[in-house]
mmCIF file of C-alpha atoms (C1' of nucleotides) in Angstrom:
data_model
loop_
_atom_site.group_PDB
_atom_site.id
_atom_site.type_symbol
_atom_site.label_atom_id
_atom_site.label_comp_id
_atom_site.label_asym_id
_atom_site.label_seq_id
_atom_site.Cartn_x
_atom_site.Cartn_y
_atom_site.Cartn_z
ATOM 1 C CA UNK A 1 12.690 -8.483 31.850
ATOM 2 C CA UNK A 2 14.786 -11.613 32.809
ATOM 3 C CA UNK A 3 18.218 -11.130 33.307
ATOM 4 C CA UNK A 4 18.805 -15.349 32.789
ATOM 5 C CA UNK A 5 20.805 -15.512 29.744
ATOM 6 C CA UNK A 6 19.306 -18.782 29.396
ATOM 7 C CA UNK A 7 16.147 -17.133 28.038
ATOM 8 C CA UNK A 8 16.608 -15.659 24.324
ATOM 9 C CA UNK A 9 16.438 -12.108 24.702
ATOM 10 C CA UNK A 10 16.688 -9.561 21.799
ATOM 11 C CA UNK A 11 14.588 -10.749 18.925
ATOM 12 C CA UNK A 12 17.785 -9.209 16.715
ATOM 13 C CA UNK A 13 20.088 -12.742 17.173
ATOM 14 C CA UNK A 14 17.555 -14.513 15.570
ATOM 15 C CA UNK A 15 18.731 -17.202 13.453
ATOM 16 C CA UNK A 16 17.303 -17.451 10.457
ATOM 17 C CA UNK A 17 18.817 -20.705 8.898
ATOM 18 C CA UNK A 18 19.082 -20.964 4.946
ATOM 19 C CA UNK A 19 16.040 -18.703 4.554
ATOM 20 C CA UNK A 20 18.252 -15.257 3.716
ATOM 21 C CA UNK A 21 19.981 -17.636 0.755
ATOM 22 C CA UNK A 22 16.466 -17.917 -0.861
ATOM 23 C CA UNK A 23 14.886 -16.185 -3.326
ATOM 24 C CA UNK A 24 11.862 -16.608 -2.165
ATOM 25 C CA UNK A 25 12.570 -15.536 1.319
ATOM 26 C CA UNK A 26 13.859 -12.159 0.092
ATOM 27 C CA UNK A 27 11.341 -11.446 -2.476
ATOM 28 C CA UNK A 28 9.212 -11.814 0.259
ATOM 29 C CA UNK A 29 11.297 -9.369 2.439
ATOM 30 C CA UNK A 30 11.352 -6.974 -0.436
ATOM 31 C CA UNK A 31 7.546 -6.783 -1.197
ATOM 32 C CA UNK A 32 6.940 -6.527 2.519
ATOM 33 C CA UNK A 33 9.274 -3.775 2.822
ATOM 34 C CA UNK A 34 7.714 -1.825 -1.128
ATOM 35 C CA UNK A 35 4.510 -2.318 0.738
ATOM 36 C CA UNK A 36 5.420 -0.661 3.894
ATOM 37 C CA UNK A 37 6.849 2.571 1.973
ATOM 38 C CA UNK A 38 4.315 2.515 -0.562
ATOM 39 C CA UNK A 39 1.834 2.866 2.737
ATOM 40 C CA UNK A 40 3.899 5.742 3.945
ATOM 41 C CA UNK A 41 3.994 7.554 0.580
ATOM 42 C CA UNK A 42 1.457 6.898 -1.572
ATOM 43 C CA UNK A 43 -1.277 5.520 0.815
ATOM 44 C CA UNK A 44 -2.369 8.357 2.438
ATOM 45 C CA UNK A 45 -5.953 8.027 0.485
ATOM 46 C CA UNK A 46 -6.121 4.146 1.778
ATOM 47 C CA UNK A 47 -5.539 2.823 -1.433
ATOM 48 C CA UNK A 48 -3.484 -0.132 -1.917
ATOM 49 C CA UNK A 49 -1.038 -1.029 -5.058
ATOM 50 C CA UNK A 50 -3.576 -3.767 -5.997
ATOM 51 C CA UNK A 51 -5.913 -0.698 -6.587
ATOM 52 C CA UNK A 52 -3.426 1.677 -8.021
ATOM 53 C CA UNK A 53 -2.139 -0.867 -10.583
ATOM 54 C CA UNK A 54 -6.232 -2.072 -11.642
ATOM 55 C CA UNK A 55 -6.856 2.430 -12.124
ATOM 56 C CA UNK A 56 -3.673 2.295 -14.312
ATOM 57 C CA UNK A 57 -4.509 -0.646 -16.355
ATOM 58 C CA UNK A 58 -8.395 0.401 -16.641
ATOM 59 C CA UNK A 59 -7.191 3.625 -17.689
ATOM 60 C CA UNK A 60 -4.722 2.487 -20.098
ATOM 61 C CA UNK A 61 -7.415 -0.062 -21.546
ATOM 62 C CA UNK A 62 -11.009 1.722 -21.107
ATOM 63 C CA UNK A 63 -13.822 -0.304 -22.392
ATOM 64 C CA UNK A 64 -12.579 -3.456 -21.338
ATOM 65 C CA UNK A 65 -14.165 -5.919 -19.446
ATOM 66 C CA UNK A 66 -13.984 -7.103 -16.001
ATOM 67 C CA UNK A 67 -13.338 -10.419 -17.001
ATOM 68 C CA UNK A 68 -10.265 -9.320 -18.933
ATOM 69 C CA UNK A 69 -9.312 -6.756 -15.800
ATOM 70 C CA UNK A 70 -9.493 -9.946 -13.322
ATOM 71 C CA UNK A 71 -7.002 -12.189 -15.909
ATOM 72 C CA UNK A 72 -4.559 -9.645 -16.358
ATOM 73 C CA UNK A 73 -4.938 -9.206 -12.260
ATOM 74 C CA UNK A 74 -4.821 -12.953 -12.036
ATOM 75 C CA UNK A 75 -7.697 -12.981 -9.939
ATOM 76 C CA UNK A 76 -11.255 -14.680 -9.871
ATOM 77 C CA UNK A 77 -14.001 -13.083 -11.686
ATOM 78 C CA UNK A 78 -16.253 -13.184 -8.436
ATOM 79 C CA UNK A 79 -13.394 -11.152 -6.778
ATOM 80 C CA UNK A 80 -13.595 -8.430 -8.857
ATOM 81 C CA UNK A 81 -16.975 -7.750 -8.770
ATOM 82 C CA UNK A 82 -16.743 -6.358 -4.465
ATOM 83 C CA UNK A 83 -13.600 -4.194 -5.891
ATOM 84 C CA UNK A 84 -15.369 -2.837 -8.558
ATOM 85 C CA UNK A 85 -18.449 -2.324 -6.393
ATOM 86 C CA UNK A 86 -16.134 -0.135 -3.897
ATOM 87 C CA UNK A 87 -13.998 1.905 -6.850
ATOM 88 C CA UNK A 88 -17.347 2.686 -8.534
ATOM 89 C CA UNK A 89 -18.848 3.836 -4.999
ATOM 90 C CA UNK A 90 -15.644 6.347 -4.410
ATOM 91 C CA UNK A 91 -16.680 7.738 -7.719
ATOM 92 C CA UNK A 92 -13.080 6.305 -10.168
ATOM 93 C CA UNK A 93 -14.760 3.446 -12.177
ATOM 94 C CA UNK A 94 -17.701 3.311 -13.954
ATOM 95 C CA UNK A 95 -19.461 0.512 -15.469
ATOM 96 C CA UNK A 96 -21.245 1.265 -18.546
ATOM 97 C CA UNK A 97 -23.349 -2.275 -20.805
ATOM 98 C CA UNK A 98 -21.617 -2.965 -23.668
ATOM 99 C CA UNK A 99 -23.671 -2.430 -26.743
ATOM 100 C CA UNK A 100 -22.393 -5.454 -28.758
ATOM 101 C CA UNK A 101 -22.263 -8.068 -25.735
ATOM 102 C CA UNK A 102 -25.167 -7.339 -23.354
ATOM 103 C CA UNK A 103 -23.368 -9.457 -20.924
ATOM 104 C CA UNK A 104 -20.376 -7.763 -20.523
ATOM 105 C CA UNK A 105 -19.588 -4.310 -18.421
ATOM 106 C CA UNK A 106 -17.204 -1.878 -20.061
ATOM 107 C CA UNK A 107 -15.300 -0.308 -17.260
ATOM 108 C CA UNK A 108 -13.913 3.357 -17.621
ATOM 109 C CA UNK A 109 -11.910 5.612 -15.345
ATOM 110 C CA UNK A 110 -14.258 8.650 -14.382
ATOM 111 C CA UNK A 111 -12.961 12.666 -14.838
ATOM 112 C CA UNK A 112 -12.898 12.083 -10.611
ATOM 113 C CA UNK A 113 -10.445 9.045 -11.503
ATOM 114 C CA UNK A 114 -8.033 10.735 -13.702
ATOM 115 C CA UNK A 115 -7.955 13.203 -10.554
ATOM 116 C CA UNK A 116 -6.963 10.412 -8.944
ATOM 117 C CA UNK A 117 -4.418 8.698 -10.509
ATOM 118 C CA UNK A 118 -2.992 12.492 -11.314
ATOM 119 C CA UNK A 119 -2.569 12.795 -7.406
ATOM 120 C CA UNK A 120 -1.430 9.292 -6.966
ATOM 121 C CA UNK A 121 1.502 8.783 -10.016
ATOM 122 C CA UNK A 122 3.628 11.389 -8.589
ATOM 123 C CA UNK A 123 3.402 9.920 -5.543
ATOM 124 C CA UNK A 124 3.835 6.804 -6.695
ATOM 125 C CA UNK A 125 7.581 7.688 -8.827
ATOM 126 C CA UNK A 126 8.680 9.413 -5.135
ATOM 127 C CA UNK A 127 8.164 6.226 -3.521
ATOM 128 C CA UNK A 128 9.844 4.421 -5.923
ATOM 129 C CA UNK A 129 12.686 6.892 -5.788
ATOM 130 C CA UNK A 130 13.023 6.503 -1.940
ATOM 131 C CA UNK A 131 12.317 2.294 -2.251
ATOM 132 C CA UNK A 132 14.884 1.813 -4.776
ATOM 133 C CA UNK A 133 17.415 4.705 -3.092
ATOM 134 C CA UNK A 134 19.794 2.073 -1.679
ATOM 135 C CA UNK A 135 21.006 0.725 -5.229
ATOM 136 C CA UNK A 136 22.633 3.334 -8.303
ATOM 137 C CA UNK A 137 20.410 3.782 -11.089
ATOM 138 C CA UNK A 138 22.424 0.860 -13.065
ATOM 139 C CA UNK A 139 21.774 -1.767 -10.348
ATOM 140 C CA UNK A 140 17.710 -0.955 -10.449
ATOM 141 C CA UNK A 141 17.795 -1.092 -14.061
ATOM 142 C CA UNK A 142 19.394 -4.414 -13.633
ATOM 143 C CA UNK A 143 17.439 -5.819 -10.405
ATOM 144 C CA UNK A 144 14.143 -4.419 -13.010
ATOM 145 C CA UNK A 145 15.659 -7.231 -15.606
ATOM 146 C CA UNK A 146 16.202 -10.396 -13.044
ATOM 147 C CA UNK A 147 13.051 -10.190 -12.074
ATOM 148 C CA UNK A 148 11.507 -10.048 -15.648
ATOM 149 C CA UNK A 149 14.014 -12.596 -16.946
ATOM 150 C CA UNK A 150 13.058 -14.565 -14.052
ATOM 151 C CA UNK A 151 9.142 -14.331 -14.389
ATOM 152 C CA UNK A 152 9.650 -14.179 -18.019
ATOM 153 C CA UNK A 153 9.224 -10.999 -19.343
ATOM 154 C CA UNK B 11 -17.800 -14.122 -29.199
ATOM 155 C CA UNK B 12 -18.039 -10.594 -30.544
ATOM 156 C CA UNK B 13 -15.844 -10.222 -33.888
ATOM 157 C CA UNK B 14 -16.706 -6.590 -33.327
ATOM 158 C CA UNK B 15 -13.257 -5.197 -33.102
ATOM 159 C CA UNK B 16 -14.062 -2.508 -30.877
ATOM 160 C CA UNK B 17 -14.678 -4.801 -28.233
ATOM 161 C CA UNK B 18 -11.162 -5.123 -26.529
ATOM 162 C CA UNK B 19 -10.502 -9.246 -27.290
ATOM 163 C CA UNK B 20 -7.338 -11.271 -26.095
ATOM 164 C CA UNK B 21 -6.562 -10.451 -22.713
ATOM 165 C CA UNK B 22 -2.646 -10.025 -23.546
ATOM 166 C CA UNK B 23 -3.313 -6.951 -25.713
ATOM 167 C CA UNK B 24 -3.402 -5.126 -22.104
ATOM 168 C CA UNK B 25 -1.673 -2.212 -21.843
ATOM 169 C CA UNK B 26 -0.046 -2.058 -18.282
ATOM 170 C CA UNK B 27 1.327 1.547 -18.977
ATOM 171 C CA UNK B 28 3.840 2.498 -15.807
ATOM 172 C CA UNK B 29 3.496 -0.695 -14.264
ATOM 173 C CA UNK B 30 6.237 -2.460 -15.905
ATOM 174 C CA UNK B 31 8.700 0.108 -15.077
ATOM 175 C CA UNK B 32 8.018 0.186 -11.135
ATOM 176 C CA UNK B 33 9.979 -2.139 -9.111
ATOM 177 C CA UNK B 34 7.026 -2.427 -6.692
ATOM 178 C CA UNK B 35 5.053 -4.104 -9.527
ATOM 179 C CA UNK B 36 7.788 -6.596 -10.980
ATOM 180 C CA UNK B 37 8.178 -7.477 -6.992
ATOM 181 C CA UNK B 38 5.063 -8.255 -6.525
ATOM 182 C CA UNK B 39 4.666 -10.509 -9.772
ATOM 183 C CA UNK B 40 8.190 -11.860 -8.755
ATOM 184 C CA UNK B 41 6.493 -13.092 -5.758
ATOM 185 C CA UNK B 42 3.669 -14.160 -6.616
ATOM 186 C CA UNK B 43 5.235 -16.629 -9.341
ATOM 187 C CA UNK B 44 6.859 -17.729 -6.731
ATOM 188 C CA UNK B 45 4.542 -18.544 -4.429
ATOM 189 C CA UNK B 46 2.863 -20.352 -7.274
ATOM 190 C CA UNK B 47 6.074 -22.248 -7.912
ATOM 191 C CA UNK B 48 6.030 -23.352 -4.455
ATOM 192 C CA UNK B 49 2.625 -24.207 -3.664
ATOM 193 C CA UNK B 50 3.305 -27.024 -6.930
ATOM 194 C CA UNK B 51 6.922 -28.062 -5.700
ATOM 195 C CA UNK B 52 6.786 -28.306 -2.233
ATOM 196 C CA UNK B 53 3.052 -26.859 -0.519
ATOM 197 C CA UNK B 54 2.065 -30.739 -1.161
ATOM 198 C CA UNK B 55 1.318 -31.051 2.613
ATOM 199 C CA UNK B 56 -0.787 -27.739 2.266
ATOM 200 C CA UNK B 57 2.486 -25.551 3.569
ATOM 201 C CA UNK B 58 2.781 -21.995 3.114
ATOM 202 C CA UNK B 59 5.942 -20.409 2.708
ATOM 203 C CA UNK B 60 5.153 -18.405 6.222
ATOM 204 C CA UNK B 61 4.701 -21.348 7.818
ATOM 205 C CA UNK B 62 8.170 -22.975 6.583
ATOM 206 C CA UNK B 63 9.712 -19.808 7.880
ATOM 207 C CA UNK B 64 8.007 -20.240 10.789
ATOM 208 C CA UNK B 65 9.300 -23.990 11.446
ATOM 209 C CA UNK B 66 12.762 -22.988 9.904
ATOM 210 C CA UNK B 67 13.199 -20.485 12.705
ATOM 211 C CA UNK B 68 11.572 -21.671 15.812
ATOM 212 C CA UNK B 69 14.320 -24.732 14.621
ATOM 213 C CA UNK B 70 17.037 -22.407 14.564
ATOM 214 C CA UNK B 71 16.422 -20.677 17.252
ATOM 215 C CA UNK B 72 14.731 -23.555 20.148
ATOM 216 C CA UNK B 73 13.051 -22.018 23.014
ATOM 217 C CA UNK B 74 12.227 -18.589 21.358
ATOM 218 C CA UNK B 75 9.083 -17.263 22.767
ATOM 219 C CA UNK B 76 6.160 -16.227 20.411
ATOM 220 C CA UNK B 77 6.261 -12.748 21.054
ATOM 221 C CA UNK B 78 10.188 -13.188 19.764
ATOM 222 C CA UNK B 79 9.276 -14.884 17.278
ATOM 223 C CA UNK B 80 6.098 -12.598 15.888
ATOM 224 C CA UNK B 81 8.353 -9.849 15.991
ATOM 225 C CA UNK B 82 11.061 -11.788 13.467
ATOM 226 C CA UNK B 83 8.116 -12.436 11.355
ATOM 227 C CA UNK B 84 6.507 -8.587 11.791
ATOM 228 C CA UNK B 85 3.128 -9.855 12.713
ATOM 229 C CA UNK B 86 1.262 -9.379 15.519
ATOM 230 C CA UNK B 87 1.012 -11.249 18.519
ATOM 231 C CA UNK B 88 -2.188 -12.344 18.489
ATOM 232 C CA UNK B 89 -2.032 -13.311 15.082
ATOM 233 C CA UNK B 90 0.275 -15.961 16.134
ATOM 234 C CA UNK B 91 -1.657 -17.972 18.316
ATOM 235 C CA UNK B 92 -4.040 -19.550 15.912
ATOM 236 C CA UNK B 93 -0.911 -20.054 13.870
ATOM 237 C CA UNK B 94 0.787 -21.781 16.627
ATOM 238 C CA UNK B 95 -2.222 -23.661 17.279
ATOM 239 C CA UNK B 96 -2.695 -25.188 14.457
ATOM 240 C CA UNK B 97 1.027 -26.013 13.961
ATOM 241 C CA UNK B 98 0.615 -27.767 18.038
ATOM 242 C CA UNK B 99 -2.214 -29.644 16.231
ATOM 243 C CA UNK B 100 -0.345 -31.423 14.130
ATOM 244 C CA UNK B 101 2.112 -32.031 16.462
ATOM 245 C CA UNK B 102 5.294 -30.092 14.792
ATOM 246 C CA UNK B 103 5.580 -27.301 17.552
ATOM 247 C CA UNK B 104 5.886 -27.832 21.522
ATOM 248 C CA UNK B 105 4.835 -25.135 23.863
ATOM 249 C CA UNK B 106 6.708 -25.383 27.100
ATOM 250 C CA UNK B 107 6.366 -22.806 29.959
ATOM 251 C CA UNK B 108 9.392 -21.209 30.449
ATOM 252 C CA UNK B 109 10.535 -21.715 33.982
ATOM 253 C CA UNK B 110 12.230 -18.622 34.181
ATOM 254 C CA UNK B 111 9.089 -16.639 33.002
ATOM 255 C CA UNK B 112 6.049 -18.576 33.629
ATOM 256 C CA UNK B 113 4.002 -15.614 31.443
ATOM 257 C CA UNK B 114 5.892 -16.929 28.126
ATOM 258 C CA UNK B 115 5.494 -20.007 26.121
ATOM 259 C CA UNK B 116 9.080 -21.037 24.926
ATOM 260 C CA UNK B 117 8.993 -22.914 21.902
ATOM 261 C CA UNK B 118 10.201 -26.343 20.450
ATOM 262 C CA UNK B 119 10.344 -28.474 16.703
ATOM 263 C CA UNK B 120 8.699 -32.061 17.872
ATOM 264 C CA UNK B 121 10.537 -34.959 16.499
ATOM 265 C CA UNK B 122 7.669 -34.919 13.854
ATOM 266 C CA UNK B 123 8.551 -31.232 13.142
ATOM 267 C CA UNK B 124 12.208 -32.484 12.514
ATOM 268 C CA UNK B 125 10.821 -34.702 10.111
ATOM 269 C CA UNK B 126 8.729 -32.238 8.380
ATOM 270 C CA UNK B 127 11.492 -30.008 8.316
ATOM 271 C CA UNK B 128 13.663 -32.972 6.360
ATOM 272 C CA UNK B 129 11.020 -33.474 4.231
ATOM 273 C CA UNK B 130 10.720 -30.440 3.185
ATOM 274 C CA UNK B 131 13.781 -28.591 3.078
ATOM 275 C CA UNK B 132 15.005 -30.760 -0.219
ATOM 276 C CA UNK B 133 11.738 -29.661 -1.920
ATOM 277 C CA UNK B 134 13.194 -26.081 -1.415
ATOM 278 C CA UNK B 135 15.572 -26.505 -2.580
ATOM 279 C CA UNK B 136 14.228 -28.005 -5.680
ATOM 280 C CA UNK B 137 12.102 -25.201 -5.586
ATOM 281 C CA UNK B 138 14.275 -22.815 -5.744
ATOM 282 C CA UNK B 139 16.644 -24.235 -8.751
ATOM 283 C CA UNK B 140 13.318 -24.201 -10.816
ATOM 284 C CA UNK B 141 11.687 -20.944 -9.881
ATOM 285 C CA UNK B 142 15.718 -19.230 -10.316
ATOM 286 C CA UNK B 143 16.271 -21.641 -13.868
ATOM 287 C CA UNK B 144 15.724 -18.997 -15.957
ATOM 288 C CA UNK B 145 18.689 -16.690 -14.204
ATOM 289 C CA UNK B 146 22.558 -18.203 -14.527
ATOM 290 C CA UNK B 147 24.277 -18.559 -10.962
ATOM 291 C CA UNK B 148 25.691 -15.324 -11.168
ATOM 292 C CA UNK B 149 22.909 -13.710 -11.815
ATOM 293 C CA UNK B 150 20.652 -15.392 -8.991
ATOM 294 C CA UNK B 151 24.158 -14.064 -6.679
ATOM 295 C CA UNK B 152 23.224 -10.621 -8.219
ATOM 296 C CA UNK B 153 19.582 -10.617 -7.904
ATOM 297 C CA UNK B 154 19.950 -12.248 -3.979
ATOM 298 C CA UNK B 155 22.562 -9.051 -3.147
ATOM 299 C CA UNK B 156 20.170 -6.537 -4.849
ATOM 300 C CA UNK B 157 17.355 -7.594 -2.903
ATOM 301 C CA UNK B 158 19.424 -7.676 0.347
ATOM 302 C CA UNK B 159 20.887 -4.248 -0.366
ATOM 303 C CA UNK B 160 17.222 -2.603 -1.128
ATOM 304 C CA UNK B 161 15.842 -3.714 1.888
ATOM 305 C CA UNK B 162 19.273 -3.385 4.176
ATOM 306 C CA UNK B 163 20.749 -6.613 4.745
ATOM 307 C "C1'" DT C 14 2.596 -0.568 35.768
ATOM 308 C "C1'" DA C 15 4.174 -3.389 31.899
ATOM 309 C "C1'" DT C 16 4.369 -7.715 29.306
ATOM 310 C "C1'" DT C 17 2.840 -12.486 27.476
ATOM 311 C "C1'" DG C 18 -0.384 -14.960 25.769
ATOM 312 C "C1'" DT C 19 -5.278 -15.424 24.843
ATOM 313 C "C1'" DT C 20 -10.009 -14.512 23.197
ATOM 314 C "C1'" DA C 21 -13.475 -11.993 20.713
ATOM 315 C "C1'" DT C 22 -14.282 -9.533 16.888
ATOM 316 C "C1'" DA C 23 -13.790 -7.414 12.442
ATOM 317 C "C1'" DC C 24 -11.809 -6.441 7.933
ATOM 318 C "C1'" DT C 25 -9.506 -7.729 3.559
ATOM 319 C "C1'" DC C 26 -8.459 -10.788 -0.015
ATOM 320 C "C1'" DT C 27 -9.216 -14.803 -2.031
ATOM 321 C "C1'" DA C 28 -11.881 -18.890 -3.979
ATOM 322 C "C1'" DT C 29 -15.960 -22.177 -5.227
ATOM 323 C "C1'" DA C 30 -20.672 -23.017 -6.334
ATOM 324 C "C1'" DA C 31 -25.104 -21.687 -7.853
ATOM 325 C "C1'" DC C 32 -27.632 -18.393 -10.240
ATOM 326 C "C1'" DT C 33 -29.351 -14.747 -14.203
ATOM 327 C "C1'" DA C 34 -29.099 -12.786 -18.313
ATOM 328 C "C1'" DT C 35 -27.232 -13.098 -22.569
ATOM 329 C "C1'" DA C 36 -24.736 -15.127 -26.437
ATOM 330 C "C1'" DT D 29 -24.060 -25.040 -24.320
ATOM 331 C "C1'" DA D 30 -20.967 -21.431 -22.983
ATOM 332 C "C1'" DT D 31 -19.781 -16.911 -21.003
ATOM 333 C "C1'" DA D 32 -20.157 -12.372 -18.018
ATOM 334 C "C1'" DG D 33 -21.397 -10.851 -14.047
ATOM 335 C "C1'" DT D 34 -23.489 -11.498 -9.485
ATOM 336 C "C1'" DT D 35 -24.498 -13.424 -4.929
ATOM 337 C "C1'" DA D 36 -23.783 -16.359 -1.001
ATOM 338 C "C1'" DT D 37 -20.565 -18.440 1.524
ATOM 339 C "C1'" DA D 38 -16.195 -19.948 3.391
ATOM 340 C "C1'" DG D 39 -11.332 -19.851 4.534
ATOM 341 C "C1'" DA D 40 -6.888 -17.620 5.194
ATOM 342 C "C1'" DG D 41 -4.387 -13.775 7.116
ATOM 343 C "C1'" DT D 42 -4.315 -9.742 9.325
ATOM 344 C "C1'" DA D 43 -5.356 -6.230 13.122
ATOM 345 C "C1'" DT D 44 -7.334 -3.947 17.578
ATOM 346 C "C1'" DA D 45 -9.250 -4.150 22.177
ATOM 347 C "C1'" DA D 46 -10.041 -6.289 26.483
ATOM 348 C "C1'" DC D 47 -8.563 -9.666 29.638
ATOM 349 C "C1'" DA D 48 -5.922 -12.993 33.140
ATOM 350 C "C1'" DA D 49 -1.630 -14.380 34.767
ATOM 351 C "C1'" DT D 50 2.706 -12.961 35.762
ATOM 352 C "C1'" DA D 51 6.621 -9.871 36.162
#
DNA sequence: TATTGTTATACTCTATAACTATA
DNA sequence: TATAGTTATAGAGTATAACAATA
């Protein structure tokens, strides 16, 4: 390594200009960092918290349709379908024709899903323990309320 | 449509079950409203939010090299070269050999990256007053100090 | 030996467009 | 005509591994 103080040296005196006064800039920060824990604690099966939150809602919701699953995800309808394809293959979803609309697929969380998501929601409330650690119970209640106030609801 | 009531209908009737209680999840709606926010108020050149950091810092920080500067962004350092590549394409980044280590590319804004940068940085900030409207000033304060303080600083 | 930047390659997530079966 | 799901395809963004130049 150069010992020319002319070169920058320690990547830790970065400057980072206005971006640490923007809200964008540290959500970003934040749901880098919830991702990064979530890995450590809850990913040890390789699922990701786009999958864990699509097992909750299909299991909170069974019957409905992918269609429905990929607004409330806020995804395309042709994205769903690979996701589906790979949940179904690990044995969590299944797809089942909907009497009353040929069309649509009724999606349901399998007995080997409900194992799943009974492994995974503990898991789940210890990362959130350790992710939210740094504030009191009062401040995540509140930071919980910003960001609905600020999404709107 | 079905008027069969046992078909699940209107897509808000969702029930998210934990979700809405899990920091990780309001994050990660949080910042994906933003990005949405941003890609109408200010990605009108086709700018990311990763690449504004990315100009914001290498213009705070002149001369960084893009191993420094992968780091500050925690990507990889091969990611970065297309990134930089593309950015050297349209002529808002210089690469310069640094004399002192001919193995790293220091890094420069152009004047047309200083431009960009002016451009841009009152559409932020536009940004940013309408994505944090719905919060009073205190409370964008608050939310900024609570994000800082969950991920350390 | 180690590091910087590069290339080749692959994987994930996403979308659009065209298609089929059905409504 | 319209909708649900599918397929083909493409574009970002990311990573790992191997490499040349340089330290």
């Amino acid at each position: 390594m150069s010992d020319r103080r002319s070169d920058r040296a320690d990547d830790a005196s970065l400057d980072l200009g206005l971006l640490p006064e923007l809200l964008s800039y540290q959500l970003r920060r934040a749901q880098i960092a919830g991702f990064q824990d979530f890995a450590a604690k809850v990913g040890d099966e390789g699922v990701t918290p786009g999958w864990f939150g699509l097992m909750v809602i299909v299991d909170n919701n069974e019957g409905l349709s992918q269609t429905q699953l990929a607004r409330a995800l806020g995804i395309d309808g042709s994205t769903m379908v690979a996701t589906i394809d790979r949940l179904e293959g690990y044995g969590w979803i299944r797809r089942e024709r909907s009497p009353h609309d040929r069309r649509t697929h009724a999606l349901f969380v399998t007995d080997e899903g409900q194992e799943f998501l009974a492994r995974m929601v503990p898991k789940m409330r210890a990362h959130e323990a350790s992710f939210g650690a740094p504030l009191t119970a009062p401040e995540r209640q509140e930071l919980l309320r910003l960001l609905r106030k600020m999404t709107g609801i």
